[in-house]
Amino acid sequence: MTRTQKTAFILVAIVAVILGLTVQRVLSGRSGADQAALVDAGIILLPQARTVPDLKMTDQNGEPVAVDQLKDKWTLVFLGYTYCPDICPATLAQLRQIKGELPKDVAGRLRVVLVSVDPDRDTPEQLKKYLAYFDKDFIGLNAPVNQLKTLANALSIPFIPADTRKPGYTVDHSGNLALLGPDGKQHGFIRAPLNVKKLSERLPGLLAL
């Protein structure tokens, strides 16, 4: 990664932190204790839901998926990739653990989506094989880099496209998750690193809404 790319990545991350510090003060309709508990668990809700771009991607079964049609459930969107050496497998393992600790009816209202930031290597077959190690219901999505950039910008979850000419390349990306509501809009973030215990305690109340 060049110095310019690193600077851009850091600036975007700083903006995300500032946004989080701002919106944590304006969680509408919740008591101060509720707000504090959500923020302590790493859940940052936006003051106003954001519309998700109308993008067509391909899932791990080779089927088309419209990102703005991820509705009817709460959805956690993670931008990562299957060849990631650390953040991605750790995050997916934590999400599997969190889902397993939720009451069954609550877990049924939660969808986990991995959007690959490495479309060259993360074919549908690769995504399907990889996600099977974590949870058969996790969804993997693949799309061209230009569409990935559009989604990342809309969700305020940064990544830097890799130089795919280099063997064994890695992709710099955020560990934060985007939180989409049953209406298909973005309602907030879950900050990295994930706290399994606190998220397992706070998500049932949020997913009940």
Coordinates of N, CA and C in Angstrom, one line a residue, residues 33-206:
A33 N -29.5 4.9 30.0 CA -28.9 3.6 30.4 C -28.9 2.7 29.2
D34 N -30.0 2.7 28.4 CA -30.0 1.9 27.2 C -28.9 2.3 26.2
Q35 N -28.8 3.6 26.0 CA -27.8 4.1 25.1 C -26.4 3.7 25.5
A36 N -26.2 3.9 26.8 CA -24.8 3.6 27.3 C -24.5 2.1 27.2
A37 N -25.5 1.3 27.4 CA -25.3 -0.2 27.3 C -25.0 -0.6 25.8
L38 N -25.7 0.0 24.9 CA -25.5 -0.3 23.5 C -24.1 0.2 23.0
V39 N -23.7 1.4 23.4 CA -22.4 1.9 23.0 C -21.3 1.1 23.7
D40 N -21.5 0.7 24.9 CA -20.6 -0.2 25.6 C -20.4 -1.5 24.9
A41 N -21.4 -2.0 24.3 CA -21.3 -3.2 23.5 C -20.7 -3.0 22.1
G42 N -20.5 -1.8 21.8 CA -19.9 -1.5 20.5 C -21.0 -1.2 19.4
I43 N -22.3 -1.1 19.8 CA -23.4 -0.9 18.9 C -23.6 0.6 18.8
I44 N -23.4 1.2 17.6 CA -23.6 2.6 17.3 C -24.8 2.8 16.3
L45 N -25.9 3.3 16.8 CA -27.0 3.5 15.9 C -27.0 4.9 15.3
L46 N -27.4 5.0 14.0 CA -27.4 6.3 13.3 C -28.7 7.1 13.7
P47 N -28.6 8.4 13.7 CA -29.8 9.2 14.0 C -30.9 9.1 13.0
Q48 N -30.5 8.7 11.8 CA -31.4 8.5 10.7 C -30.9 7.4 9.8
A49 N -31.8 6.4 9.5 CA -31.4 5.3 8.6 C -31.0 5.7 7.3
R50 N -30.0 5.0 6.7 CA -29.4 5.3 5.4 C -29.9 4.3 4.4
T51 N -30.3 4.8 3.2 CA -30.6 3.9 2.1 C -29.4 3.2 1.6
V52 N -29.5 1.9 1.3 CA -28.4 1.1 0.8 C -28.4 1.2 -0.7
P53 N -27.3 1.3 -1.4 CA -27.3 1.4 -2.9 C -27.9 0.2 -3.5
D54 N -28.5 0.4 -4.7 CA -29.2 -0.6 -5.5 C -28.1 -1.3 -6.3
L55 N -27.5 -2.3 -5.7 CA -26.4 -3.0 -6.3 C -26.7 -4.5 -6.5
K56 N -26.3 -5.1 -7.6 CA -26.6 -6.5 -7.8 C -25.3 -7.3 -7.6
M57 N -25.3 -8.2 -6.7 CA -24.1 -9.0 -6.5 C -24.4 -10.5 -6.7
T58 N -23.4 -11.4 -6.5 CA -23.6 -12.8 -6.7 C -23.3 -13.5 -5.4
D59 N -24.1 -14.4 -5.0 CA -23.9 -15.1 -3.7 C -23.1 -16.4 -3.9
Q60 N -22.8 -17.1 -2.8 CA -22.0 -18.2 -2.8 C -22.6 -19.4 -3.6
N61 N -23.8 -19.3 -4.0 CA -24.5 -20.3 -4.8 C -24.6 -19.9 -6.3
G62 N -24.0 -18.7 -6.6 CA -24.0 -18.3 -7.9 C -25.3 -17.6 -8.3
E63 N -26.1 -17.3 -7.3 CA -27.4 -16.6 -7.5 C -27.3 -15.1 -7.3
P64 N -28.0 -14.3 -8.1 CA -28.0 -12.8 -8.0 C -28.7 -12.4 -6.7
V65 N -28.1 -11.4 -6.1 CA -28.6 -10.8 -4.9 C -28.6 -9.3 -5.0
A66 N -29.8 -8.6 -4.7 CA -29.8 -7.2 -4.7 C -29.6 -6.7 -3.3
V67 N -28.5 -6.0 -3.1 CA -28.1 -5.6 -1.7 C -29.2 -4.8 -1.0
D68 N -29.9 -3.9 -1.8 CA -31.0 -3.1 -1.1 C -32.2 -4.0 -0.8
Q69 N -32.2 -5.2 -1.2 CA -33.3 -6.1 -0.9 C -33.1 -7.1 0.2
L70 N -32.0 -6.8 1.0 CA -31.7 -7.6 2.2 C -32.7 -7.1 3.3
K71 N -33.9 -7.7 3.3 CA -34.9 -7.2 4.2 C -35.5 -8.3 5.0
D72 N -36.5 -8.0 5.9 CA -37.2 -8.9 6.7 C -36.4 -9.4 7.9
K73 N -35.1 -9.3 7.9 CA -34.3 -9.6 9.0 C -33.3 -8.5 9.3
W74 N -32.7 -8.5 10.5 CA -31.6 -7.7 10.8 C -30.4 -8.3 10.1
T75 N -29.5 -7.5 9.5 CA -28.4 -8.1 8.7 C -27.1 -7.4 9.2
L76 N -26.1 -8.2 9.5 CA -24.7 -7.7 9.8 C -23.9 -7.9 8.6
V77 N -23.4 -6.8 8.0 CA -22.6 -6.9 6.8 C -21.1 -6.7 7.2
F78 N -20.3 -7.6 6.8 CA -18.8 -7.5 7.1 C -18.1 -7.5 5.7
L79 N -17.3 -6.5 5.5 CA -16.5 -6.5 4.3 C -15.1 -7.1 4.6
G80 N -14.9 -8.3 4.0 CA -13.7 -9.0 4.3 C -13.4 -9.9 3.1
Y81 N -12.5 -11.0 3.3 CA -12.2 -11.9 2.2 C -11.7 -13.2 2.8
T82 N -11.8 -14.2 2.0 CA -11.5 -15.6 2.5 C -10.0 -15.8 2.7
Y83 N -9.1 -15.1 2.0 CA -7.7 -15.3 2.2 C -7.1 -14.4 3.3
C84 N -7.9 -13.7 4.0 CA -7.5 -12.8 5.1 C -6.8 -13.7 6.2
P85 N -5.7 -13.3 6.6 CA -4.9 -14.1 7.6 C -5.4 -14.0 9.0
D86 N -6.1 -12.9 9.4 CA -6.4 -12.8 10.8 C -7.8 -12.2 11.1
I87 N -8.1 -11.0 10.7 CA -9.3 -10.3 11.1 C -10.6 -11.1 10.7
C88 N -10.6 -11.5 9.5 CA -11.8 -12.2 8.9 C -12.2 -13.5 9.6
P89 N -11.2 -14.4 9.7 CA -11.6 -15.7 10.4 C -12.0 -15.5 11.8
A90 N -11.3 -14.5 12.5 CA -11.6 -14.3 13.9 C -13.0 -13.7 14.0
T91 N -13.3 -12.7 13.1 CA -14.6 -12.1 13.2 C -15.8 -13.0 12.9
L92 N -15.6 -13.9 11.9 CA -16.6 -14.8 11.5 C -16.8 -15.9 12.6
A93 N -15.7 -16.3 13.3 CA -15.9 -17.2 14.4 C -16.6 -16.6 15.5
Q94 N -16.4 -15.3 15.8 CA -17.1 -14.6 16.8 C -18.6 -14.4 16.5
L95 N -18.9 -14.1 15.2 CA -20.3 -14.0 14.8 C -21.0 -15.4 15.0
R96 N -20.3 -16.4 14.7 CA -20.9 -17.8 14.9 C -21.2 -18.0 16.3
Q97 N -20.2 -17.6 17.2 CA -20.4 -17.7 18.6 C -21.6 -16.9 19.2
I98 N -21.6 -15.6 18.7 CA -22.7 -14.7 19.1 C -24.1 -15.3 18.7
K99 N -24.2 -15.8 17.5 CA -25.4 -16.3 17.0 C -25.8 -17.5 17.8
G100 N -24.8 -18.4 18.2 CA -25.1 -19.6 18.9 C -25.6 -19.3 20.3
E101 N -25.2 -18.1 20.9 CA -25.6 -17.8 22.2 C -26.9 -17.0 22.3
L102 N -27.5 -16.6 21.2 CA -28.8 -15.9 21.1 C -29.9 -16.9 21.2
P103 N -31.0 -16.6 21.9 CA -32.2 -17.4 21.8 C -32.5 -17.8 20.4
K104 N -33.0 -19.0 20.2 CA -33.3 -19.5 18.8 C -34.2 -18.5 18.0
D105 N -35.2 -18.0 18.6 CA -36.1 -17.1 17.9 C -35.4 -15.8 17.5
V106 N -34.5 -15.4 18.4 CA -33.8 -14.1 18.1 C -32.7 -14.4 17.0
A107 N -32.0 -15.5 17.1 CA -31.0 -15.9 16.1 C -31.7 -16.0 14.7
G108 N -32.9 -16.4 14.6 CA -33.6 -16.5 13.4 C -34.0 -15.2 12.7
R109 N -33.8 -14.1 13.5 CA -34.1 -12.8 12.9 C -32.8 -12.1 12.5
L110 N -31.7 -12.8 12.5 CA -30.4 -12.3 12.2 C -29.7 -12.9 11.0
R111 N -29.2 -12.1 10.1 CA -28.5 -12.6 8.9 C -27.1 -12.1 8.9
V112 N -26.1 -12.9 8.6 CA -24.7 -12.5 8.5 C -24.3 -12.6 7.1
V113 N -23.7 -11.5 6.6 CA -23.3 -11.4 5.2 C -21.8 -11.0 5.1
L114 N -21.0 -11.8 4.4 CA -19.6 -11.4 4.1 C -19.6 -10.9 2.7
V115 N -19.3 -9.6 2.5 CA -19.1 -9.1 1.2 C -17.6 -9.1 0.9
S116 N -17.2 -9.8 -0.1 CA -15.7 -10.0 -0.4 C -15.1 -8.8 -1.0
V117 N -14.0 -8.3 -0.5 CA -13.3 -7.2 -1.0 C -12.1 -7.8 -1.9
D118 N -12.2 -9.0 -2.2 CA -11.2 -9.7 -3.0 C -11.9 -10.5 -4.1
P119 N -12.6 -9.8 -5.0 CA -13.4 -10.6 -6.0 C -12.6 -11.5 -6.9
D120 N -11.4 -11.2 -7.2 CA -10.6 -12.0 -8.1 C -10.4 -13.4 -7.6
R121 N -10.2 -13.6 -6.3 CA -10.0 -14.9 -5.7 C -11.2 -15.5 -5.1
D122 N -12.1 -14.6 -4.6 CA -13.3 -15.1 -3.9 C -14.4 -15.4 -4.9
T123 N -14.3 -16.5 -5.6 CA -15.4 -17.0 -6.5 C -16.5 -17.5 -5.6
P124 N -17.7 -17.6 -6.2 CA -18.8 -18.2 -5.4 C -18.4 -19.6 -4.8
E125 N -17.7 -20.4 -5.5 CA -17.3 -21.7 -5.0 C -16.3 -21.5 -3.8
Q126 N -15.4 -20.6 -3.8 CA -14.5 -20.3 -2.7 C -15.2 -19.8 -1.5
L127 N -16.2 -18.9 -1.7 CA -17.0 -18.3 -0.6 C -17.8 -19.4 0.0
K128 N -18.4 -20.3 -0.7 CA -19.2 -21.3 -0.2 C -18.4 -22.3 0.7
K129 N -17.3 -22.7 0.2 CA -16.4 -23.6 0.9 C -15.9 -22.9 2.2
Y130 N -15.5 -21.7 2.1 CA -15.0 -21.0 3.3 C -16.0 -20.8 4.4
L131 N -17.2 -20.3 4.0 CA -18.2 -20.0 5.0 C -18.8 -21.2 5.6
A132 N -18.7 -22.4 4.9 CA -19.2 -23.6 5.5 C -18.4 -24.0 6.8
Y133 N -17.2 -23.5 6.9 CA -16.4 -23.7 8.2 C -17.0 -23.0 9.4
F134 N -17.8 -22.0 9.1 CA -18.3 -21.1 10.2 C -19.8 -21.4 10.4
D135 N -20.6 -21.2 9.4 CA -22.1 -21.4 9.6 C -22.7 -21.5 8.2
K136 N -23.5 -22.6 8.0 CA -24.0 -22.8 6.7 C -25.0 -21.8 6.2
D137 N -25.5 -21.0 7.2 CA -26.4 -19.9 6.8 C -25.8 -18.6 6.6
F138 N -24.5 -18.5 6.8 CA -23.8 -17.2 6.5 C -23.8 -17.0 5.0
I139 N -24.0 -15.8 4.5 CA -24.1 -15.5 3.1 C -22.8 -14.8 2.6
G140 N -22.3 -15.2 1.5 CA -21.1 -14.6 0.9 C -21.5 -13.9 -0.4
L141 N -21.0 -12.7 -0.6 CA -21.4 -11.9 -1.8 C -20.1 -11.5 -2.6
N142 N -20.2 -11.5 -3.9 CA -19.0 -11.1 -4.7 C -19.6 -10.1 -5.8
A143 N -18.7 -9.1 -6.1 CA -19.1 -8.1 -7.1 C -17.8 -7.5 -7.6
P144 N -17.9 -6.8 -8.8 CA -16.7 -6.1 -9.3 C -16.3 -5.0 -8.3
V145 N -15.0 -4.6 -8.4 CA -14.4 -3.7 -7.4 C -15.1 -2.4 -7.4
N146 N -15.6 -1.9 -8.6 CA -16.2 -0.6 -8.6 C -17.5 -0.6 -7.8
Q147 N -18.3 -1.7 -7.8 CA -19.5 -1.8 -7.0 C -19.1 -2.0 -5.5
L148 N -18.1 -2.6 -5.2 CA -17.6 -2.8 -3.8 C -17.3 -1.4 -3.3
K149 N -16.6 -0.6 -4.1 CA -16.3 0.8 -3.6 C -17.6 1.6 -3.3
T150 N -18.5 1.4 -4.2 CA -19.8 2.2 -4.0 C -20.5 1.7 -2.7
L151 N -20.5 0.4 -2.4 CA -21.1 -0.1 -1.2 C -20.3 0.4 0.0
A152 N -19.0 0.2 0.0 CA -18.2 0.6 1.1 C -18.3 2.1 1.5
N153 N -18.4 2.9 0.5 CA -18.6 4.4 0.7 C -19.9 4.6 1.3
A154 N -20.9 4.0 0.8 CA -22.3 4.2 1.3 C -22.4 3.7 2.8
L155 N -21.7 2.7 3.1 CA -21.8 2.1 4.5 C -20.8 2.7 5.4
S156 N -19.9 3.6 4.9 CA -18.8 4.1 5.7 C -17.9 3.1 6.3
I157 N -17.7 2.0 5.6 CA -16.8 0.9 6.0 C -15.7 0.8 5.0
P158 N -14.5 1.4 5.2 CA -13.5 1.5 4.2 C -12.7 0.2 3.9
F159 N -12.2 0.1 2.7 CA -11.2 -0.9 2.3 C -10.4 -0.3 1.2
I160 N -9.2 -0.8 1.0 CA -8.3 -0.3 -0.1 C -8.1 -1.5 -1.1
P161 N -8.6 -1.4 -2.3 CA -8.4 -2.4 -3.3 C -6.9 -2.8 -3.4
A162 N -6.6 -4.1 -3.5 CA -5.3 -4.6 -3.5 C -4.7 -4.6 -4.9
D163 N -3.3 -4.6 -4.9 CA -2.6 -4.8 -6.2 C -2.6 -6.3 -6.4
T164 N -3.5 -6.7 -7.3 CA -3.6 -8.2 -7.5 C -2.5 -8.8 -8.3
R165 N -1.6 -7.9 -8.8 CA -0.4 -8.4 -9.5 C 0.6 -9.0 -8.6
K166 N 0.5 -8.7 -7.3 CA 1.5 -9.2 -6.4 C 1.0 -10.6 -5.8
P167 N 1.9 -11.6 -5.8 CA 1.5 -12.9 -5.3 C 1.3 -12.8 -3.8
G168 N 0.3 -13.5 -3.4 CA 0.0 -13.6 -1.9 C -0.5 -12.2 -1.4
Y169 N -1.1 -11.4 -2.2 CA -1.5 -10.0 -1.7 C -2.5 -10.1 -0.6
T170 N -2.6 -9.1 0.2 CA -3.6 -8.9 1.2 C -4.4 -7.6 0.9
V171 N -5.6 -7.5 1.5 CA -6.4 -6.4 1.3 C -6.7 -5.7 2.6
D172 N -6.4 -4.4 2.7 CA -6.6 -3.6 3.9 C -8.1 -3.2 4.0
H173 N -8.7 -3.5 5.1 CA -10.1 -3.3 5.3 C -10.5 -3.1 6.7
S174 N -11.6 -2.5 7.0 CA -12.1 -2.3 8.3 C -12.7 -3.5 8.9
G175 N -12.6 -3.6 10.3 CA -13.2 -4.8 11.0 C -14.6 -4.4 11.4
N176 N -15.1 -3.2 11.2 CA -16.4 -2.8 11.7 C -17.5 -3.5 10.8
L177 N -18.7 -3.7 11.4 CA -19.8 -4.3 10.7 C -20.9 -3.2 10.5
A178 N -21.6 -3.3 9.3 CA -22.7 -2.4 9.1 C -24.0 -3.2 9.6
L179 N -24.8 -2.4 10.2 CA -26.1 -3.0 10.8 C -27.3 -2.5 9.9
L180 N -27.9 -3.5 9.2 CA -29.0 -3.2 8.3 C -30.3 -3.7 9.0
G181 N -31.4 -2.9 9.0 CA -32.6 -3.3 9.6 C -33.5 -4.1 8.7
P182 N -34.6 -4.6 9.2 CA -35.5 -5.4 8.4 C -36.1 -4.6 7.2
D183 N -36.0 -3.2 7.2 CA -36.4 -2.4 6.1 C -35.4 -2.3 5.0
G184 N -34.2 -2.9 5.2 CA -33.2 -2.9 4.2 C -32.3 -1.7 4.2
K185 N -32.5 -0.8 5.2 CA -31.7 0.4 5.4 C -30.6 0.2 6.4
Q186 N -29.5 1.0 6.3 CA -28.5 0.9 7.4 C -28.9 1.7 8.6
H187 N -28.9 1.0 9.7 CA -29.3 1.7 11.0 C -28.1 1.9 11.9
G188 N -26.9 1.4 11.6 CA -25.8 1.7 12.4 C -24.6 0.8 12.1
F189 N -23.7 0.7 13.1 CA -22.5 0.0 13.0 C -22.3 -0.9 14.3
I190 N -21.5 -1.9 14.1 CA -20.9 -2.6 15.3 C -19.4 -2.5 15.2
R191 N -18.8 -1.8 16.2 CA -17.4 -1.5 16.1 C -16.5 -2.8 16.4
A192 N -15.4 -2.8 15.8 CA -14.4 -3.8 16.1 C -13.4 -3.3 17.1
P193 N -12.9 -4.2 17.9 CA -13.1 -5.6 18.0 C -14.4 -6.0 18.6
L194 N -15.0 -7.1 18.2 CA -16.3 -7.5 18.7 C -16.2 -8.0 20.2
N195 N -17.1 -7.6 21.0 CA -17.2 -8.2 22.3 C -18.3 -9.2 22.4
V196 N -18.0 -10.4 22.3 CA -19.0 -11.5 22.2 C -20.0 -11.5 23.3
K197 N -19.5 -11.3 24.6 CA -20.4 -11.4 25.7 C -21.4 -10.2 25.7
K198 N -20.9 -9.0 25.5 CA -21.8 -7.9 25.5 C -22.7 -7.8 24.4
L199 N -22.3 -8.2 23.2 CA -23.2 -8.3 22.0 C -24.2 -9.3 22.2
S200 N -23.9 -10.5 22.8 CA -24.9 -11.5 23.0 C -26.0 -11.0 24.0
E201 N -25.6 -10.1 24.9 CA -26.6 -9.6 25.9 C -27.4 -8.5 25.3
R202 N -26.9 -7.7 24.4 CA -27.6 -6.5 23.9 C -28.4 -6.7 22.6
L203 N -27.9 -7.7 21.8 CA -28.6 -7.9 20.5 C -30.0 -8.3 20.6
P204 N -30.4 -9.2 21.5 CA -31.8 -9.6 21.6 C -32.8 -8.4 21.7
G205 N -32.4 -7.4 22.5 CA -33.3 -6.3 22.7 C -33.4 -5.5 21.4
L206 N -32.3 -5.4 20.7 CA -32.2 -4.6 19.4 C -33.0 -5.3 18.3

